[in-house]
Structure formats: C-alpha cells, structure tokens
Coordinates of C-alpha atoms in Angstrom, one line a residue:
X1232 CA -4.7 -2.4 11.8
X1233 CA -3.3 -2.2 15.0
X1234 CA -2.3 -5.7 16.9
X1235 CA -0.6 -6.3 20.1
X1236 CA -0.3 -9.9 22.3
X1237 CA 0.4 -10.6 25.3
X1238 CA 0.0 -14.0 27.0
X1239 CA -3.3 -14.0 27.8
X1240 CA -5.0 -11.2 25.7
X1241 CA -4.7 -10.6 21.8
X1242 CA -6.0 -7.4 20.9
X1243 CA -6.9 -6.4 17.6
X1244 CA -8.3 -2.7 16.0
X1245 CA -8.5 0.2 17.2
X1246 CA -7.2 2.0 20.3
X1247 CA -10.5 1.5 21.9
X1248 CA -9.7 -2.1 21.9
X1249 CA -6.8 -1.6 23.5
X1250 CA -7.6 0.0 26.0
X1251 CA -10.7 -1.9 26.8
X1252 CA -8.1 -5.3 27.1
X1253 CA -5.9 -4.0 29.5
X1254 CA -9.3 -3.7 31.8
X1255 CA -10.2 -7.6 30.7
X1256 CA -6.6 -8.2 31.6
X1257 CA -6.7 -7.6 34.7
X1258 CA -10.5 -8.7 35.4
X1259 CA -9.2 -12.5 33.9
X1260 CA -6.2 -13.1 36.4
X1261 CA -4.3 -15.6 35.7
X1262 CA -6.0 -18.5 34.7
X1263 CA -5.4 -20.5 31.7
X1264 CA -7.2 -18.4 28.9
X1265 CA -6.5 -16.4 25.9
X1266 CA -8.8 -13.7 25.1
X1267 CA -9.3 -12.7 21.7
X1268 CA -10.5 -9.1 21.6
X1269 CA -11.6 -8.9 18.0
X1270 CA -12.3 -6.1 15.6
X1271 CA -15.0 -5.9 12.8
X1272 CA -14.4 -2.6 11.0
X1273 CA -13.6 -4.5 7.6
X1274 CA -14.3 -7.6 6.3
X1275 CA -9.9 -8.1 6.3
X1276 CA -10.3 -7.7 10.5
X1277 CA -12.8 -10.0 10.5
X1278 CA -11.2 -12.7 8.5
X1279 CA -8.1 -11.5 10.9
X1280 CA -9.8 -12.5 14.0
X1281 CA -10.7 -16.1 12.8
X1282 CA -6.7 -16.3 12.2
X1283 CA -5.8 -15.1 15.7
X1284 CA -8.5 -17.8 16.9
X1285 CA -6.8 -21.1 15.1
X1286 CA -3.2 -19.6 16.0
X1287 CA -4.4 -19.5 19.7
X1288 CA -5.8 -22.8 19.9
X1289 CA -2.5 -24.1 18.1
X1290 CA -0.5 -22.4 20.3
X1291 CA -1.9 -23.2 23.7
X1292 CA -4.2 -26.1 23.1
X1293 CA -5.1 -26.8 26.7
X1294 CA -6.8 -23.1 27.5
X1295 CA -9.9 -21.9 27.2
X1296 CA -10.1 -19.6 23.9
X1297 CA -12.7 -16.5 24.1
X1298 CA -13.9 -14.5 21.8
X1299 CA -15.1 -10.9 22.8
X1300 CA -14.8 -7.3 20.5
X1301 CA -17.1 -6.4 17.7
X1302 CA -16.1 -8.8 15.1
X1303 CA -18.1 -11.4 17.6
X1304 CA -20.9 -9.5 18.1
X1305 CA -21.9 -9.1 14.1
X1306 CA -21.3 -12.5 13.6
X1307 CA -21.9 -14.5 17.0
X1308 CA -22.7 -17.9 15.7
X1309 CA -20.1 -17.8 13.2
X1310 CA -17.6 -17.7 16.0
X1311 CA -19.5 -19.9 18.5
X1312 CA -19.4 -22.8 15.4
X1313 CA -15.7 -22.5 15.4
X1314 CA -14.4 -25.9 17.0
X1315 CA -11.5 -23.8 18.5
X1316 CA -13.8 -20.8 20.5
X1317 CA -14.9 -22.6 24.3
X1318 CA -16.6 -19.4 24.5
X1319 CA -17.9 -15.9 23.0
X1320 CA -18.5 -13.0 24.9
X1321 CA -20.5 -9.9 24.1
X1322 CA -18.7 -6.7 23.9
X1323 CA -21.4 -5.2 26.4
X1324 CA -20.4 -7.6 28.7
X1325 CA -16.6 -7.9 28.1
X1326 CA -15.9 -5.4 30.7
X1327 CA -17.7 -6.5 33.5
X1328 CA -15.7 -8.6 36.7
X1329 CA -18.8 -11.3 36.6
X1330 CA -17.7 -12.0 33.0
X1331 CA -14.3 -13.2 34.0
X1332 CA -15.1 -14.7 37.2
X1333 CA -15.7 -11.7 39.9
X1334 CA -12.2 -10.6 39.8
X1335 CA -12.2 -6.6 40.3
X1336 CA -9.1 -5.6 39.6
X1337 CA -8.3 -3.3 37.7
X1338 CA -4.9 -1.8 38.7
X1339 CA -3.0 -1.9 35.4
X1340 CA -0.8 -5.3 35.7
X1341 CA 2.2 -4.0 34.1
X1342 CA 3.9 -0.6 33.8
X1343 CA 3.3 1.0 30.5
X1344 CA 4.7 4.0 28.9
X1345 CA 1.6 4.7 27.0
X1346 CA -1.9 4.2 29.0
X1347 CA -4.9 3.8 26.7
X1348 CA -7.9 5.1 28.3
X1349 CA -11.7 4.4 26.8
X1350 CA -14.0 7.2 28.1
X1351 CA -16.6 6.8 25.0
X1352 CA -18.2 3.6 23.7
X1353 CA -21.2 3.6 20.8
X1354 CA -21.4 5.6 18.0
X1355 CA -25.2 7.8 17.5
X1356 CA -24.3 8.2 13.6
X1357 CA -25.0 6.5 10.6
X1358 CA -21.9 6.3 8.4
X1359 CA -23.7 4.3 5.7
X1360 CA -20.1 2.5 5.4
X1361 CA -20.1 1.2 9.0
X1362 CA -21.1 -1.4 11.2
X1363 CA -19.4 -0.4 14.5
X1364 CA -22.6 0.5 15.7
X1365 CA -24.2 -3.1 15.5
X1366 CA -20.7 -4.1 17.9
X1367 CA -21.0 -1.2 20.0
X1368 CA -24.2 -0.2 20.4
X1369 CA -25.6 4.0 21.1
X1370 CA -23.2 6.5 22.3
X1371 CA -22.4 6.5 25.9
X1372 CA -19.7 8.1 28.1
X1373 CA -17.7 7.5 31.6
X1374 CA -18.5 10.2 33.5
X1375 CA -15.5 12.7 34.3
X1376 CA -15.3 12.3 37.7
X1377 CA -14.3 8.5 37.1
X1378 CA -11.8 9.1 34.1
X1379 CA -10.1 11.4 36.2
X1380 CA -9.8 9.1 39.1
X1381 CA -8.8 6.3 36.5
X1382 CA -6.0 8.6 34.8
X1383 CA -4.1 9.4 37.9
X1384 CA -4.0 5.8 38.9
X1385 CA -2.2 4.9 35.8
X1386 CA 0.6 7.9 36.4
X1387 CA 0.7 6.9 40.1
X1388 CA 1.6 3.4 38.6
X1389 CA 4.2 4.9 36.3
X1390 CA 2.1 5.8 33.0
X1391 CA 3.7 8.8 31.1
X1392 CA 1.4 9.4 29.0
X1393 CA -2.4 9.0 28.5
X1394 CA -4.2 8.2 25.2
X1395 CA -8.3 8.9 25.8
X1396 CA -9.8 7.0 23.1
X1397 CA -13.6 6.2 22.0
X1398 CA -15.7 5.4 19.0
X1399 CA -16.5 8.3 18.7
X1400 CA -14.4 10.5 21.0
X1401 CA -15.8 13.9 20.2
X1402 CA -19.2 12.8 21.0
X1403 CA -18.2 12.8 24.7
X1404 CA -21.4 14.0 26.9
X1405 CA -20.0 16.2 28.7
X1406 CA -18.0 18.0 26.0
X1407 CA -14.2 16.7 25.4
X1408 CA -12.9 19.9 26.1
X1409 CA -14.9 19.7 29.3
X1410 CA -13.4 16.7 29.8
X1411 CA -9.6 17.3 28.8
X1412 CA -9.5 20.4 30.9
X1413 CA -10.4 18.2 34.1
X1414 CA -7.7 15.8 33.5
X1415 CA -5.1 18.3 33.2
X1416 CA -6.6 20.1 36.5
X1417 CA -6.9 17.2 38.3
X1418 CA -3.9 15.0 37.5
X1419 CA -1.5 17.8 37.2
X1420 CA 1.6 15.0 37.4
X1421 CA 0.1 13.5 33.9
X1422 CA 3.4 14.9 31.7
X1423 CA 1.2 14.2 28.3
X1424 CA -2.4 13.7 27.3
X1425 CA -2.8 12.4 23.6
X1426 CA -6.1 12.5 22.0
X1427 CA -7.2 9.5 19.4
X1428 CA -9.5 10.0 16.8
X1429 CA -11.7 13.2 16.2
X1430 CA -14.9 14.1 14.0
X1431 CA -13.7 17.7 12.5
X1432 CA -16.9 19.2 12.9
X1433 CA -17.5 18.1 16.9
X1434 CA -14.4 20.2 17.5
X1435 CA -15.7 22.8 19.7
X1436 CA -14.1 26.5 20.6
X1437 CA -13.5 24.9 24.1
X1438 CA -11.7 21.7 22.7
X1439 CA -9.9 24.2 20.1
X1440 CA -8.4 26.3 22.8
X1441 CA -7.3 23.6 24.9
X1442 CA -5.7 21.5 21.6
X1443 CA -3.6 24.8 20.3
X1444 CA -2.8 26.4 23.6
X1445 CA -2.1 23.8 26.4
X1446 CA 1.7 22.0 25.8
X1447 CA 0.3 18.6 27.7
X1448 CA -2.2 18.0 24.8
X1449 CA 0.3 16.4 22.8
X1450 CA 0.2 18.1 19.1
X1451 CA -1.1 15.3 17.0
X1452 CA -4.0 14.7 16.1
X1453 CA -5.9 11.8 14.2
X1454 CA -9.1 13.3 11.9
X1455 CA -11.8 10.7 11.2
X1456 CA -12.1 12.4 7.7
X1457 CA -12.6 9.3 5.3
X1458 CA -12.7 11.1 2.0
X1459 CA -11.6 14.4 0.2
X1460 CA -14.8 14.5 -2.3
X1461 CA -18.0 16.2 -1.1
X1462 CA -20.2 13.6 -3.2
X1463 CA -18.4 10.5 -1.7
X1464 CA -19.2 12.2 1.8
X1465 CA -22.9 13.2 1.2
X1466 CA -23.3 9.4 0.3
X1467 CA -21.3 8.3 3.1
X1468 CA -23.2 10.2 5.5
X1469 CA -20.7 12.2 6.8
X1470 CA -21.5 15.6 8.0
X1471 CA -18.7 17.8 7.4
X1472 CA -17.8 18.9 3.8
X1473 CA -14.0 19.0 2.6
X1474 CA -14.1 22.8 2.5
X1475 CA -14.8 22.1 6.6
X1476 CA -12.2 19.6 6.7
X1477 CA -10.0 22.0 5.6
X1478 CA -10.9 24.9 7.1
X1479 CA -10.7 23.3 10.9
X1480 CA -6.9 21.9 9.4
X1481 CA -5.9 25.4 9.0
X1482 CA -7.0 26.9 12.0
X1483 CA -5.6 24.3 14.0
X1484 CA -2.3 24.6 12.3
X1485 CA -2.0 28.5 12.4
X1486 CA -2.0 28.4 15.8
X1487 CA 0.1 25.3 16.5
X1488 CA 2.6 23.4 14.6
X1489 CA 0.5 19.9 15.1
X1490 CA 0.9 17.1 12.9
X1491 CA -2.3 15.7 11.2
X1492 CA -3.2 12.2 11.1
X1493 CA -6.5 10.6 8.8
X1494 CA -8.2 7.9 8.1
X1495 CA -9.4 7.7 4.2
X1496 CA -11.4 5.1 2.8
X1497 CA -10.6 4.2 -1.0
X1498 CA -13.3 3.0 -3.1
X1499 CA -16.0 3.9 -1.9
X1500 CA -19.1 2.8 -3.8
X1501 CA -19.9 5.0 -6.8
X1502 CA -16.5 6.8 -6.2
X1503 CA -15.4 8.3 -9.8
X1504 CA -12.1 8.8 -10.5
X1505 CA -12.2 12.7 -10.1
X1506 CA -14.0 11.8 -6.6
X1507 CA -10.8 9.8 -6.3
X1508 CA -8.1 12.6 -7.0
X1509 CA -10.5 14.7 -4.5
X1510 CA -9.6 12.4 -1.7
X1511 CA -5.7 12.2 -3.6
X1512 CA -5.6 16.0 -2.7
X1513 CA -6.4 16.2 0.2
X1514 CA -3.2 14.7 1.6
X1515 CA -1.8 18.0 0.8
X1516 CA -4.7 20.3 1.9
X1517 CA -4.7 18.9 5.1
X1518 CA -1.1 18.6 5.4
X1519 CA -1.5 14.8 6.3
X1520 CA 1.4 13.3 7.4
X1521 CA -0.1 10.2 9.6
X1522 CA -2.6 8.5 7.4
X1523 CA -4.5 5.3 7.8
X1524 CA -5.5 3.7 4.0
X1525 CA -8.2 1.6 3.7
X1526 CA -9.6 -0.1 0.8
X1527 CA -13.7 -0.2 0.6
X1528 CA -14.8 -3.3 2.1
X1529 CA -18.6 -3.8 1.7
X1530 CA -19.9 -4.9 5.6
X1531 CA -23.5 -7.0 6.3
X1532 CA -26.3 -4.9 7.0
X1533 CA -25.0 -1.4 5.9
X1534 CA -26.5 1.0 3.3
X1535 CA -22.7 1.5 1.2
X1536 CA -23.2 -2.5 0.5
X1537 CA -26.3 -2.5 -1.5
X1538 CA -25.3 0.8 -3.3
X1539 CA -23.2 0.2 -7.1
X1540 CA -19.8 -1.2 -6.1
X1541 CA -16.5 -0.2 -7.3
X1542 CA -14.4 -3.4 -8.9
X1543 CA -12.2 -4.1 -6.0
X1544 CA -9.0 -4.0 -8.0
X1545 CA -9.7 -1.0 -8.7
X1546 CA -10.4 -0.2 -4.8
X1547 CA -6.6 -2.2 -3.8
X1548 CA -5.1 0.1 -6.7
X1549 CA -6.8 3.7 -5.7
X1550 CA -5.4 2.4 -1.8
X1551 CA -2.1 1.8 -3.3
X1552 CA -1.9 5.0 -5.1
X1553 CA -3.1 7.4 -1.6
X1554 CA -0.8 5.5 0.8
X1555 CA 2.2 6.0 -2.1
X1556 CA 2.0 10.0 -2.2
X1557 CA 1.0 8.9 1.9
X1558 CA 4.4 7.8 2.4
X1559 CA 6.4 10.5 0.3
X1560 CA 4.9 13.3 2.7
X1561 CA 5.3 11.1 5.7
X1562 CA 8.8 11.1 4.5
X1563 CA 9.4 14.8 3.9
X1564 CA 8.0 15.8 7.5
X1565 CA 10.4 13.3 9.3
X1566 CA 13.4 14.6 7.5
X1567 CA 12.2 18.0 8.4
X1568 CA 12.8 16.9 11.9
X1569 CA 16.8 15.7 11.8
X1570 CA 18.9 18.0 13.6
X1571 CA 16.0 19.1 16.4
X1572 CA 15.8 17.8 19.8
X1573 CA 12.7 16.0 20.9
X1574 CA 11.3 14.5 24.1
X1575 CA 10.4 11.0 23.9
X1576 CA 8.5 8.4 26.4
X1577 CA 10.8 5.2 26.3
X1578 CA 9.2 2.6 25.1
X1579 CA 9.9 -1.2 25.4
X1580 CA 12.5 -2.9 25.0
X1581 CA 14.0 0.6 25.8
X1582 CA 15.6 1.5 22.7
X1583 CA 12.4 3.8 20.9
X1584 CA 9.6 6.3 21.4
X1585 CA 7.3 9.1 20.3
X1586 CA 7.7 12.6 19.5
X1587 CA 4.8 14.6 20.8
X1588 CA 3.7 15.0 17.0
X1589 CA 4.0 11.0 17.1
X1590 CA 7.0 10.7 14.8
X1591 CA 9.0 7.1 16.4
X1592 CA 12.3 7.4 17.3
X1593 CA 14.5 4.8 17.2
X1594 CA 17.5 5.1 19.4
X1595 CA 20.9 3.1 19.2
X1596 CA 20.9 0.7 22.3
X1597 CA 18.3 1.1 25.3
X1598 CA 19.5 4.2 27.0
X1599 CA 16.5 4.6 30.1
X1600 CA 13.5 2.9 32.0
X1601 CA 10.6 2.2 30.2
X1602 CA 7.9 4.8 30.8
X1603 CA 10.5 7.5 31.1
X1604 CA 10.8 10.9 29.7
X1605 CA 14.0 11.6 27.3
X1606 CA 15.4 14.4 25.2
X1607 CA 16.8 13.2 22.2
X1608 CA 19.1 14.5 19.3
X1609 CA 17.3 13.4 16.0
X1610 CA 20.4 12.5 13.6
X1611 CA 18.6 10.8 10.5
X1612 CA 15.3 10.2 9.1
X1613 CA 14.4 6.6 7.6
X1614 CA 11.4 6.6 5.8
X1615 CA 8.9 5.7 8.4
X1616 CA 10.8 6.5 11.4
X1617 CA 13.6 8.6 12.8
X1618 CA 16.6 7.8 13.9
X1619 CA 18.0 10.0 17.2
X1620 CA 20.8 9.6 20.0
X1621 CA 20.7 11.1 23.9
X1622 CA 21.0 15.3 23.3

C-alpha cells in the first residue's frame, strides 16, 4: 500500500491516487481542510481509510475533513455516517475546480523529483476479484495533446522524472506507445519517463519497441499479473495465460536488461495448493524482483466473493510464503548491483533516490537539490535497498 501526507491531502493506494492529489492539491488552496483521498482495492485499504479519517479529525479538529477516492464511492453512506467526515466527494467529481471552490490551479505547488501523471481512469474489464470499477467507473483517457502540455509543465517546474499512471494504463485510447512516443517528441528536456502498471497482453509491437529501445523509458516495469496458475486466472478473468506472461517477460528481457515488478494475489478462491506453487514459480519465471503480495480479500458486489473461499489463514500464510522467496530475489538483484555506478533523481530530504530499474539508494548525508540528477557509486546492498556514495 502506498501512503504519503502532506498537510492538507492524505493519499492512499495506488499511483493513480497520487497523482490525482497533487491536482486536488492545488484546486483546494489553502484553506483549512484535509482531504482524504482513499483507496478501496481490499477490504485492509478500506478499513485503512476510516483510520486516516479519525487520525485527521484528532489531529486538526477545527478543519473540514473530506473524503474522496474509491473507498468512498463503494461505501458512500458508510463514510457520510462517520461523525468525523463534514463531507464526501465522488471520485468523478474530485478533480473538478467547482468541487474545491473554483480554484483552477493547477501548477504543481511544490517541486518534486518524481511527477505522477494520471492519463487513464476506469477500467472496461471484469477481474471477477475487483471492485475498482464500481470507484472508477468505464475506461477513459486524456487526450495526448493535453498530457503532453501537462508533462512539460512539470519539467519546466523542475520535475525530473515522469511516472504516467492509470487503472488500467495499457488500455490508453490512443495506444500507449502512441502516447509514450509523443512525450518523448514533444518534451524532449523530460530526462526520464517511467511507466506504472501494465496488462502483459495490451503490450503492443509499438509500446515493445519504444520500452526496449528508447533509454528515457526508464527499464522497470510493473506487470499487473496477479497469479502464476492458468486455472486461478481463467476464474479470475484474466486474459493472458502464464505461458503469455512468460513469454512477453522474456522478450522484454532479451532485448533489455529491465527489472520486473508484479502484483500477485494469494488465496484466491478455490486456489489449490499446486495452483499456489504455480504462482510460487513464477517469481523465478518472470525474474520478479519488485513484487507487490496481497492476500485475497473477498470485496461487495464481485463474482470471486460468492465463489468457495480459501480459509484466510491459509491466504496470510501462502502471502507470507510468496513475499519470503519475494525478498530473497529482491535481495540477490540488489547485491548484483554493488560496485556499478547508477544515476539517481535526489529525492527528499536529499540523502536517496531511484535507479532507473527502481532499486533505492540511500546515500550518506544529502549531497544535491532535490529533483536533481546524480551518478552514484553503489558500495553495499541492504536487503531492501542499496547503499551508494558520489562516483
């Protein structure tokens, strides 16, 4: 789960959400508010919201507490009932300038090292495992012409890098490679583009090329692959198989050296045990060396919650066991890196950043301005991080 506060807007989820607050951010000015921009992937982010609620409240008690993101939108009057929300705010209407009083700005209000750009909202699919749709609504896209324009504002106001994110990225009307290439054409001073999360089988020949052969894409990326067993998939509604999975893996990797990420879902209803040691597998098949663990969590209103559950002990325990052998390869690539010299973005408070294959750095003492580019000697590897000094 991904969280990050700042004094008026809490943001929890996915990068999405992330990007989407730095727009209500600026739209909200400075009055006395806190915004909770919530997430309702899981019934844990959920539950997670309702804490970031009472720890608002209890933590600025005069200001007006809103509650916006998808958690709100499954469960509206659950959140309007809580004596701490003065207000909830659909997610369709979270990122309009009438919502937060008419303000339209939307020049970022701080510098960032990393931008986080939504050009895709909605999701078309149905994952029976997922309820992002009844938040988000149909797939729909920001037309290029307008990410463009957005994307070279934020390097003009010092953003190094660019993250486009989505709910379903790949899905991108125009084509994402489309899309991609126009960025790099049009914002030629953008050192890095990063892409977040990607649907194997919506990666085209055009997004291929650009992915493997332009050195601005950064070489990472984050596969929305969920599970390594080709029954667990046909019941999740997926539509790639783990021989595709795989396949699209290797191609990517014989033609670049970029570092997989995944999100894998343990648990899942009817999963067997065998099913289980699929998914196991596939951290090596896929070379997975940034992976996101969930445990099933059953959501309101979605097929995967009326079909045969898995004990949820036995959920927590198959989680435990994926992010384990998770952490051991995580832990092998990073040491793989000591002794190599890699450009970072600083990061605050100065003293940390990103590989372009998204291993963090952590550096001695702050050693430049946020937001810019370093090279860095990598001299150790901990085992979630590395640890590097000025080359």
């Amino acid at each position: 789960m991904l969280a990050s506060r700042s004094p008026d807007v809490i943001t929890l989820g996915c990068r999405l959400n992330l990007a989407e607050s730095e727009t209500i951010r600026a739209l909200a000015g400075s009055r006395d508010m806190v915004v909770i921009n919530g997430c309702g992937v899981t019934n844990e982010a959920v539950r997670q919201t309702r804490v970031a609620v009472r720890r608002a409240r209890r933590d600025r008690p005069a200001a007006e507490i809103v509650v916006t993101g998808c958690a709100s939108d499954m469960d509206t009057a659950a959140f309007a009932a809580m004596p701490e929300v003065d207000r909830v705010v659909p997610n369709a209407a979270k990122l309009l300038p009438a919502t937060w009083g008419g303000f339209p700005n939307h020049r970022p209000t701080r510098r960032h090292a990393r931008a986080f750009v939504g050009v895709q909202n909605g999701c078309d699919h149905s994952c029976t495992f997922c309820a992002i749709p009844l938040g988000r609504g149909p797939s729909r896209s920001e037309p290029v012409g307008q990410v463009v324009a957005r994307v070279a504002a934020l390097v003009e106001d010092g953003a190094r890098e660019v993250v486009l994110t989505g709910v379903d990225l790949t899905s991108y009307a125009d084509g994402l490679g489309t899309l991609v290439e126009a960025i790099l054409t049009g914002v030629p001073r953008l050192p890095r583009l990063r892409l977040s999360s990607l649907d194997t089988i919506e990666i085209d020949d055009h997004l291929f090329d650009l992915v493997t052969s332009e050195e601005r894409v950064m070489p990472h990326l984050h596969l929305s692959l969920q599970a390594g067993d080709d029954l667990v998939l046909k019941r999740m509604k997926r539509r790639h198989s783990r021989a595709q999975a795989v396949a699209m893996v290797a191609r990517l990797k014989a033609k670049r050296a970029i570092a997989i990420g995944a999100d894998l879902i343990a648990g899942f209803p009817t999963e067997s045990e065998e099913a289980a040691a699929n998914t196991l597998r596939l951290l090596a098949d896929c070379d997975i060396v940034h992976a996101h663990i969930f445990p099933f969590s059953p959501r309101d209103r979605t097929p995967a919650a009326r079909m045969p559950q898995v004990a949820p002990g036995v959920a927590r325990e198959r989680a435990a066991r994926l992010r384990e052998a998770a952490a051991t390869r995580r832990a092998a690539w990073l040491a793989t890196l000591v002794g190599s010299d890699q450009q970072i973005v600083i990061e605050k408070p100065g003293d940390r950043g990103h590989t372009p294959a998204f291993a963090e750095v952590r550096l001695p003492h702050p050693m430049a301005t946020i937001g810019d580019i370093a090279t860095v000697r990598i001299t150790a590897a901990a085992d979630d991080h590395l640890i590097g000094t000025p080359a």
